[in-house]
C-alpha positions as MATLAB code, in Angstrom:
seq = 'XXXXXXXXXXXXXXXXXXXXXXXXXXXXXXXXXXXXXXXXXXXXXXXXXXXXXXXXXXXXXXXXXXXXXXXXXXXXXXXXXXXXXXXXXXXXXXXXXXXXXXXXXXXXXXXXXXXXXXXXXXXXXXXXXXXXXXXXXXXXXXXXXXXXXXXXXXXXXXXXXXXXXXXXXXXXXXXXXXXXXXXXXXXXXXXXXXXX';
ca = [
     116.893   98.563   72.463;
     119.397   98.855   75.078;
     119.450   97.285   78.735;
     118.697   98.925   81.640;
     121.449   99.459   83.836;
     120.766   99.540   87.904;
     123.537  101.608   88.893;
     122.407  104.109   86.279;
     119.316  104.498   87.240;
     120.301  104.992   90.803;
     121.991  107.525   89.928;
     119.370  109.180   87.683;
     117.201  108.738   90.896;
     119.357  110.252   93.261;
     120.040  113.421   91.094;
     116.148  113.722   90.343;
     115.547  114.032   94.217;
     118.287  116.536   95.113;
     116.966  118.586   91.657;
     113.861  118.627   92.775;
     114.214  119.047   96.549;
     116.752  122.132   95.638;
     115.018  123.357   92.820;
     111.477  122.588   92.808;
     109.031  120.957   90.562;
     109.120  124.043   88.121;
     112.855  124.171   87.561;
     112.582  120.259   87.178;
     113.303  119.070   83.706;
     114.281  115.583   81.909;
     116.886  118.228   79.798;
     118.615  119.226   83.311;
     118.296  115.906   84.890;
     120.398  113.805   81.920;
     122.843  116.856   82.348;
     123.459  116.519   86.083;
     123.085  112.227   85.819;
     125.933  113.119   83.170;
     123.340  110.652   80.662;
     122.197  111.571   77.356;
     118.434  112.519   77.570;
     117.452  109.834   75.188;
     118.970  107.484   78.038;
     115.966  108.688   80.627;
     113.370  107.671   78.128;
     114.822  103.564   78.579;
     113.496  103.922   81.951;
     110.480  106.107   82.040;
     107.882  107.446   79.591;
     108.374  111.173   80.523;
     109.131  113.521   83.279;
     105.021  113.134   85.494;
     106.257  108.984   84.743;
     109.686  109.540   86.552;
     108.652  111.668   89.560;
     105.695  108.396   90.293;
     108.027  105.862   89.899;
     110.547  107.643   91.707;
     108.119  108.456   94.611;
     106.627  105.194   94.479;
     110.537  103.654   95.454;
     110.658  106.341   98.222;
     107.504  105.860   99.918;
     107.361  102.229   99.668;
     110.844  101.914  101.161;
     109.397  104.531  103.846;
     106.603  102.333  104.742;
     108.852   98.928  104.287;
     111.291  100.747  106.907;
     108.376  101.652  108.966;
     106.831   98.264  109.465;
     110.038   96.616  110.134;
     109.866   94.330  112.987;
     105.718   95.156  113.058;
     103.080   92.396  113.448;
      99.074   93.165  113.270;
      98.900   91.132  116.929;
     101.426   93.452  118.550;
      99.726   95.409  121.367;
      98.995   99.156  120.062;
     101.477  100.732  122.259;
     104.113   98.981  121.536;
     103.375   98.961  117.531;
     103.153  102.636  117.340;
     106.246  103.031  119.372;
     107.645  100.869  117.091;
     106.554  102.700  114.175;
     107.616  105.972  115.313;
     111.298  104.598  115.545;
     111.251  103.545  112.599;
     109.846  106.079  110.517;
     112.424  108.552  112.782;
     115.094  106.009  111.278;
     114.343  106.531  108.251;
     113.340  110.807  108.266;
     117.177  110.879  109.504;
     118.779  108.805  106.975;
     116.804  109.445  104.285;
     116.410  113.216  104.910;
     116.424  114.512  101.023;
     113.681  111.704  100.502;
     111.181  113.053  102.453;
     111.392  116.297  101.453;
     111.027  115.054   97.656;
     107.928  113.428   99.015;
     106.650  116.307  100.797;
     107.173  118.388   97.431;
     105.125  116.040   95.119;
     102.359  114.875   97.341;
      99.984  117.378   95.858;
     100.706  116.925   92.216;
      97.511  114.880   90.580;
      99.988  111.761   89.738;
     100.510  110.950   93.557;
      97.588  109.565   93.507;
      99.390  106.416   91.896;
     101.284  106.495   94.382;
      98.924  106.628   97.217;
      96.986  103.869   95.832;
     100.036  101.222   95.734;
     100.542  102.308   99.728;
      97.601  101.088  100.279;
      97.432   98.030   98.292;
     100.917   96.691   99.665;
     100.844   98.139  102.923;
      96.930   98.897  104.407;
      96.474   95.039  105.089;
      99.107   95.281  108.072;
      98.048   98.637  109.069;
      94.414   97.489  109.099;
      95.262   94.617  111.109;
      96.938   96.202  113.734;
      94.551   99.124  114.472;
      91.454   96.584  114.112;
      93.349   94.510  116.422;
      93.964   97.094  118.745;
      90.309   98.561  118.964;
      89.088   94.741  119.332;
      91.199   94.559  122.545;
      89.785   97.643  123.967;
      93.559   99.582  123.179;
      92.388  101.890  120.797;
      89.636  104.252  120.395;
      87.494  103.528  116.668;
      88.080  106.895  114.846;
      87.917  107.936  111.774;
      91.415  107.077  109.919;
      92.759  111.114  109.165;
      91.482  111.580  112.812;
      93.608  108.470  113.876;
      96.469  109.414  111.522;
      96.858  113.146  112.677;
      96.903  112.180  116.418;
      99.384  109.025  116.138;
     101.746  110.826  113.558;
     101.333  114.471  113.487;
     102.956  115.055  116.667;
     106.260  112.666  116.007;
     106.024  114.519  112.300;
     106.410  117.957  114.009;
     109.345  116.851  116.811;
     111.173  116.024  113.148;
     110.683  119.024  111.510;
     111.535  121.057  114.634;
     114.631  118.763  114.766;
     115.491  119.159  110.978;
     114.638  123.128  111.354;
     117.502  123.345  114.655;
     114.889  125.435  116.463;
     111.424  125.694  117.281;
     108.488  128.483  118.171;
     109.612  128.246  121.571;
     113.154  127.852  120.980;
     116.285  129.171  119.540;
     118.033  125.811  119.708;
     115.801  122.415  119.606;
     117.306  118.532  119.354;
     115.068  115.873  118.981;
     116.016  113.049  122.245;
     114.774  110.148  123.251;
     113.191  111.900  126.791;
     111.136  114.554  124.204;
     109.950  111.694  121.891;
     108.649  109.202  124.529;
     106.916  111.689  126.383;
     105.371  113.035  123.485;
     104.502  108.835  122.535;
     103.000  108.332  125.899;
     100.443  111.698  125.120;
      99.362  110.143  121.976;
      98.338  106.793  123.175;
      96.707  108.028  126.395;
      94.855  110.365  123.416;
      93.679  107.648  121.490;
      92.588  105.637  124.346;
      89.042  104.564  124.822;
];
């Protein structure tokens, strides 16, 4: 059996993403993937079982390096306000350096095997999370809600200032740049929302 070789598999990543971010989950196959990694296809099947087995472990990677890049700097005892502000930088760090990431994210989220990959966010990363909002509600900082009711008011908003950004324009607009002035007011409505 041969080895597995990082910088192969990088690359085998990286050309899965753009394939399927270009293409889309029907054009995606293991056949056209070993073409553009310039691998033989019998050198996917060292790393992964088959194609569903690839796009988890590949979306596994991205989101847990999303959430590892999101957390950076983040402790359960910080006050809420400044812990989501933090988080929003973050993830915005990431949405803009990672941009081809999120959208391979975005295009496998509903397919039945994210739920893998939803499961091992929460198992590595809920504990902190939890922590911080329980924190937060303890010290009278954050309203209790329930968590998609919490989640769409404390990331929906930053979520749509991106894809305004990544889109050049908006509803309202012809020409639209994400700033810093547009993001912190847009911060400072979210945590007056979620308030008590």
């Amino acid at each position: 059996m041969r080895t597995r070789d990082v910088n192969k598999e990088n690359i085998i990543q990286e050309k899965a993403i753009e394939m399927i971010v270009k293409e889309g989950l029907d054009g995606f196959s293991m056949q056209k993937l070993a073409k553009a990694a310039n691998v033989s296809p019998a050198t996917l099947y060292i790393y992964y079982k088959d194609r569903d087995d690839l796009i988890t472990q590949i979306a596994t990677t991205v989101s847990h390096r999303l959430m590892e890049t999101s957390l950076k700097g983040m402790h359960p005892k910080m006050s809420f306000a400044d812990g989501l502000e933090l988080q929003w930088k973050n993830r915005m760090e990431f949405f803009f350096k990672h941009p081809l990431d999120v959208e391979f994210i975005e295009q496998i989220r509903y397919m039945p095997t994210y739920d893998s990959v939803r499961d091992s966010i929460r198992q590595n990363f809920g504990d902190v999370l939890g922590r911080f909002v329980h924190n937060a509600i303890n010290r009278g900082e954050l309203q209790p809600l329930p968590f998609e009711v919490y989640w769409s008011i404390a990331f929906a908003p930053l979520y749509q200032l991106i894809k305004f950004h990544a889109q050049g324009s908006s509803p309202a607009s012809e020409k639209f740049s994400i700033n810093d002035d547009i993001v912190n007011q847009t911060l400072q409505l979210v945590i007056k929302a979620l308030k008590p």
